[in-house]
Amino acid sequence: MDRPASLLDSPFEPPAGPAIVGMACRFPGGADTPQAFWHLLCGTEDGLRPLPAERAARQQAPLPGGFLDGVDRFDAPFFGVSAPEARCMDPQQRLLLEVCWEALEDAALAPSALAGRRVGVFVGAFTNDYELLQARAGAAALGPYYGTGTSAALLAGRVVYRFGFTGPALVVNTACSSSLVALHLARRSLAAGECELAL
């Protein structure tokens, strides 16, 4: 019986489109580089662990989970952020600045050389735990940076402001698919010529 022709019968030609030129990440289990993340995926280690001692004091019923290392070691002066503002910033904002910088370094692109260029920032974000924690402390405890430091809507804006990018900047919340949708929108923006590089 003859088999119908298919795409598999043709020589493979990679699709025209964008290329990933730099990567950076933060995952539980100490996977803070793409290589370490791949090692975690291929190995037998588990990214889940008991609640770190420095956080356990603030929890009534400590449970194991996926915890990132060094979320308290943000280099605020390097990113032009004052100490009081850094204290009010959601760790998601701090980590995003760090990971964007590292992704550009991995791509051998100098962030300063991209200032004023059409670089787009597409962020998938879902939770707002830090905002809720600060709000629980009461209105008297909220500082002047509470709004800009805790709003997930400002994640992409924080990056474009710091690096001087002029491309699209948006935050997507589609629950569990947030990052995937952000990636899809970044690819569409590149294809449409809205930006020349996307983070």
Tab-separated table of C-alpha atoms in Angstrom:
chain	number	residue	atom	x	y	z
A	1	MET	CA	0.000	0.000	0.000
A	2	ASP	CA	1.389	3.395	-0.958
A	3	ARG	CA	2.014	5.801	1.861
A	4	PRO	CA	0.778	9.376	1.222
A	5	ALA	CA	3.475	11.985	0.841
A	6	SER	CA	4.135	14.033	3.938
A	7	LEU	CA	6.415	16.752	5.190
A	8	LEU	CA	8.707	14.014	6.485
A	9	ASP	CA	9.511	13.057	2.878
A	10	SER	CA	11.034	16.478	2.215
A	11	PRO	CA	14.523	17.543	3.299
A	12	PHE	CA	14.418	19.365	6.618
A	13	GLU	CA	14.601	23.125	6.381
A	14	PRO	CA	14.562	25.080	9.618
A	15	PRO	CA	11.708	27.580	9.753
A	16	ALA	CA	12.580	31.214	9.273
A	17	GLY	CA	12.062	33.141	12.454
A	18	PRO	CA	13.630	34.424	15.620
A	19	ALA	CA	16.553	32.758	17.354
A	20	ILE	CA	17.282	32.471	21.061
A	21	VAL	CA	20.676	34.115	21.538
A	22	GLY	CA	20.879	34.387	25.322
A	23	MET	CA	19.329	32.723	28.339
A	24	ALA	CA	19.202	33.124	32.118
A	25	CYS	CA	17.021	31.638	34.833
A	26	ARG	CA	16.220	31.141	38.498
A	27	PHE	CA	14.687	27.827	39.576
A	28	PRO	CA	14.452	25.993	42.877
A	29	GLY	CA	17.164	23.484	43.691
A	30	GLY	CA	19.994	25.943	43.021
A	31	ALA	CA	19.324	25.988	39.265
A	32	ASP	CA	20.356	29.588	38.650
A	33	THR	CA	21.897	29.049	35.197
A	34	PRO	CA	20.510	27.241	32.133
A	35	GLN	CA	23.229	24.595	32.565
A	36	ALA	CA	22.310	24.010	36.217
A	37	PHE	CA	18.617	23.823	35.290
A	38	TRP	CA	19.357	21.230	32.591
A	39	HIS	CA	21.418	19.231	35.099
A	40	LEU	CA	18.482	19.332	37.531
A	41	LEU	CA	16.086	18.125	34.819
A	42	CYS	CA	18.369	15.285	33.726
A	43	GLY	CA	19.396	14.173	37.210
A	44	THR	CA	17.662	12.567	40.137
A	45	GLU	CA	17.716	15.591	42.449
A	46	ASP	CA	14.497	17.200	43.562
A	47	GLY	CA	14.066	20.980	43.499
A	48	LEU	CA	11.778	20.783	46.543
A	49	ARG	CA	13.287	21.078	50.012
A	50	PRO	CA	12.367	21.961	53.579
A	51	LEU	CA	11.630	25.591	54.313
A	52	PRO	CA	14.946	27.462	54.873
A	53	ALA	CA	15.566	28.311	58.545
A	54	GLU	CA	15.622	32.085	57.926
A	55	ARG	CA	12.098	31.907	56.502
A	56	ALA	CA	10.683	29.335	58.924
A	57	ALA	CA	10.361	31.877	61.733
A	58	ARG	CA	7.750	33.771	59.714
A	59	GLN	CA	5.619	30.722	58.898
A	60	GLN	CA	3.109	29.130	61.229
A	61	ALA	CA	3.160	25.701	59.538
A	62	PRO	CA	6.399	25.303	57.574
A	63	LEU	CA	5.951	23.073	54.545
A	64	PRO	CA	8.492	21.892	51.975
A	65	GLY	CA	8.454	23.731	48.681
A	66	GLY	CA	10.451	25.125	45.791
A	67	PHE	CA	12.588	27.924	47.211
A	68	LEU	CA	14.986	30.205	45.360
A	69	ASP	CA	18.369	30.946	46.876
A	70	GLY	CA	19.616	34.490	47.399
A	71	VAL	CA	16.366	36.400	46.954
A	72	ASP	CA	17.612	38.761	49.676
A	73	ARG	CA	20.935	39.492	47.947
A	74	PHE	CA	19.748	41.988	45.324
A	75	ASP	CA	22.489	44.456	44.338
A	76	ALA	CA	20.332	47.585	44.511
A	77	PRO	CA	23.085	50.171	43.760
A	78	PHE	CA	24.118	48.245	40.627
A	79	PHE	CA	20.585	48.636	39.263
A	80	GLY	CA	20.240	52.248	40.424
A	81	VAL	CA	17.698	51.434	43.125
A	82	SER	CA	17.806	53.079	46.552
A	83	ALA	CA	17.865	50.897	49.680
A	84	PRO	CA	14.373	51.993	50.848
A	85	GLU	CA	12.905	51.296	47.409
A	86	ALA	CA	14.649	47.901	47.191
A	87	ARG	CA	13.073	46.857	50.507
A	88	CYS	CA	9.614	47.562	49.066
A	89	MET	CA	10.269	45.819	45.741
A	90	ASP	CA	8.655	42.453	45.145
A	91	PRO	CA	11.399	39.821	44.715
A	92	GLN	CA	9.889	39.185	41.263
A	93	GLN	CA	11.003	42.691	40.230
A	94	ARG	CA	14.495	42.191	41.659
A	95	LEU	CA	14.917	38.755	40.063
A	96	LEU	CA	13.618	39.986	36.707
A	97	LEU	CA	16.216	42.771	36.589
A	98	GLU	CA	18.986	40.291	37.428
A	99	VAL	CA	17.847	37.655	34.927
A	100	CYS	CA	17.416	40.185	32.102
A	101	TRP	CA	20.949	41.466	32.721
A	102	GLU	CA	22.334	37.911	32.745
A	103	ALA	CA	20.443	36.959	29.558
A	104	LEU	CA	21.964	39.941	27.754
A	105	GLU	CA	25.408	39.008	29.071
A	106	ASP	CA	24.868	35.429	27.878
A	107	ALA	CA	24.044	36.823	24.423
A	108	ALA	CA	27.237	38.947	24.523
A	109	LEU	CA	25.114	42.102	24.293
A	110	ALA	CA	26.038	45.156	26.342
A	111	PRO	CA	22.887	46.547	27.998
A	112	SER	CA	24.238	50.093	27.636
A	113	ALA	CA	24.509	49.626	23.850
A	114	LEU	CA	20.804	48.730	23.682
A	115	ALA	CA	19.535	51.894	25.390
A	116	GLY	CA	17.164	53.783	23.096
A	117	ARG	CA	16.670	50.773	20.827
A	118	ARG	CA	13.461	48.863	20.120
A	119	VAL	CA	13.964	46.098	22.651
A	120	GLY	CA	10.696	44.559	23.852
A	121	VAL	CA	10.088	43.123	27.307
A	122	PHE	CA	7.408	40.431	27.654
A	123	VAL	CA	6.742	39.080	31.132
A	124	GLY	CA	4.494	36.275	32.301
A	125	ALA	CA	3.487	36.890	35.921
A	126	PHE	CA	0.852	35.290	38.072
A	127	THR	CA	1.220	35.705	41.836
A	128	ASN	CA	1.272	38.787	44.069
A	129	ASP	CA	2.270	37.256	47.418
A	130	TYR	CA	4.681	40.054	48.349
A	131	GLU	CA	2.016	42.707	47.845
A	132	LEU	CA	-0.351	40.802	50.142
A	133	LEU	CA	2.338	40.350	52.802
A	134	GLN	CA	3.045	44.086	52.878
A	135	ALA	CA	-0.653	44.974	52.917
A	136	ARG	CA	-1.150	42.695	55.927
A	137	ALA	CA	1.274	44.875	57.898
A	138	GLY	CA	-1.252	47.722	57.755
A	139	ALA	CA	-1.412	51.108	56.074
A	140	ALA	CA	0.989	52.708	58.557
A	141	ALA	CA	3.754	50.272	57.527
A	142	LEU	CA	3.427	50.931	53.789
A	143	GLY	CA	6.129	53.148	52.354
A	144	PRO	CA	6.123	55.466	49.343
A	145	TYR	CA	7.319	52.667	47.058
A	146	TYR	CA	4.560	50.215	47.906
A	147	GLY	CA	2.593	50.802	44.690
A	148	THR	CA	5.518	50.708	42.268
A	149	GLY	CA	7.363	48.013	44.197
A	150	THR	CA	4.609	45.427	44.456
A	151	SER	CA	2.441	45.750	41.359
A	152	ALA	CA	2.977	42.895	38.896
A	153	ALA	CA	1.711	45.248	36.175
A	154	LEU	CA	4.965	47.224	36.479
A	155	LEU	CA	7.388	44.307	36.021
A	156	ALA	CA	8.118	44.982	32.337
A	157	GLY	CA	8.146	48.736	32.907
A	158	ARG	CA	10.797	48.345	35.602
A	159	VAL	CA	13.091	46.647	33.063
A	160	VAL	CA	12.563	49.081	30.172
A	161	TYR	CA	13.049	52.046	32.528
A	162	ARG	CA	16.290	50.661	33.960
A	163	PHE	CA	17.792	49.699	30.595
A	164	GLY	CA	16.338	52.510	28.477
A	165	PHE	CA	14.552	50.244	25.995
A	166	THR	CA	11.890	51.698	23.679
A	167	GLY	CA	10.128	48.562	22.436
A	168	PRO	CA	6.842	47.087	23.673
A	169	ALA	CA	6.624	46.366	27.395
A	170	LEU	CA	3.830	44.196	28.707
A	171	VAL	CA	2.920	41.819	31.500
A	172	VAL	CA	0.650	38.856	30.833
A	173	ASN	CA	-1.391	36.989	33.437
A	174	THR	CA	-3.048	33.892	32.026
A	175	ALA	CA	-2.462	31.851	35.186
A	176	CYS	CA	-0.312	28.758	34.561
A	177	SER	CA	0.293	29.624	30.899
A	178	SER	CA	1.534	33.188	31.569
A	179	SER	CA	5.142	32.603	30.489
A	180	LEU	CA	4.133	30.647	27.393
A	181	VAL	CA	1.744	33.389	26.289
A	182	ALA	CA	4.420	36.038	26.928
A	183	LEU	CA	6.817	34.053	24.728
A	184	HIS	CA	4.160	33.790	21.997
A	185	LEU	CA	3.537	37.546	22.087
A	186	ALA	CA	7.274	38.260	21.980
A	187	ARG	CA	7.640	36.115	18.860
A	188	ARG	CA	4.685	37.856	17.186
A	189	SER	CA	6.123	41.266	18.057
A	190	LEU	CA	9.472	40.334	16.512
A	191	ALA	CA	7.773	39.004	13.370
A	192	ALA	CA	5.712	42.196	13.046
A	193	GLY	CA	8.820	44.373	13.362
A	194	GLU	CA	7.595	46.019	16.556
A	195	CYS	CA	10.907	45.224	18.215
A	196	GLU	CA	14.353	44.094	17.091
A	197	LEU	CA	15.138	42.112	20.213
A	198	ALA	CA	12.842	40.666	22.883
A	199	LEU	CA	13.400	39.731	26.490
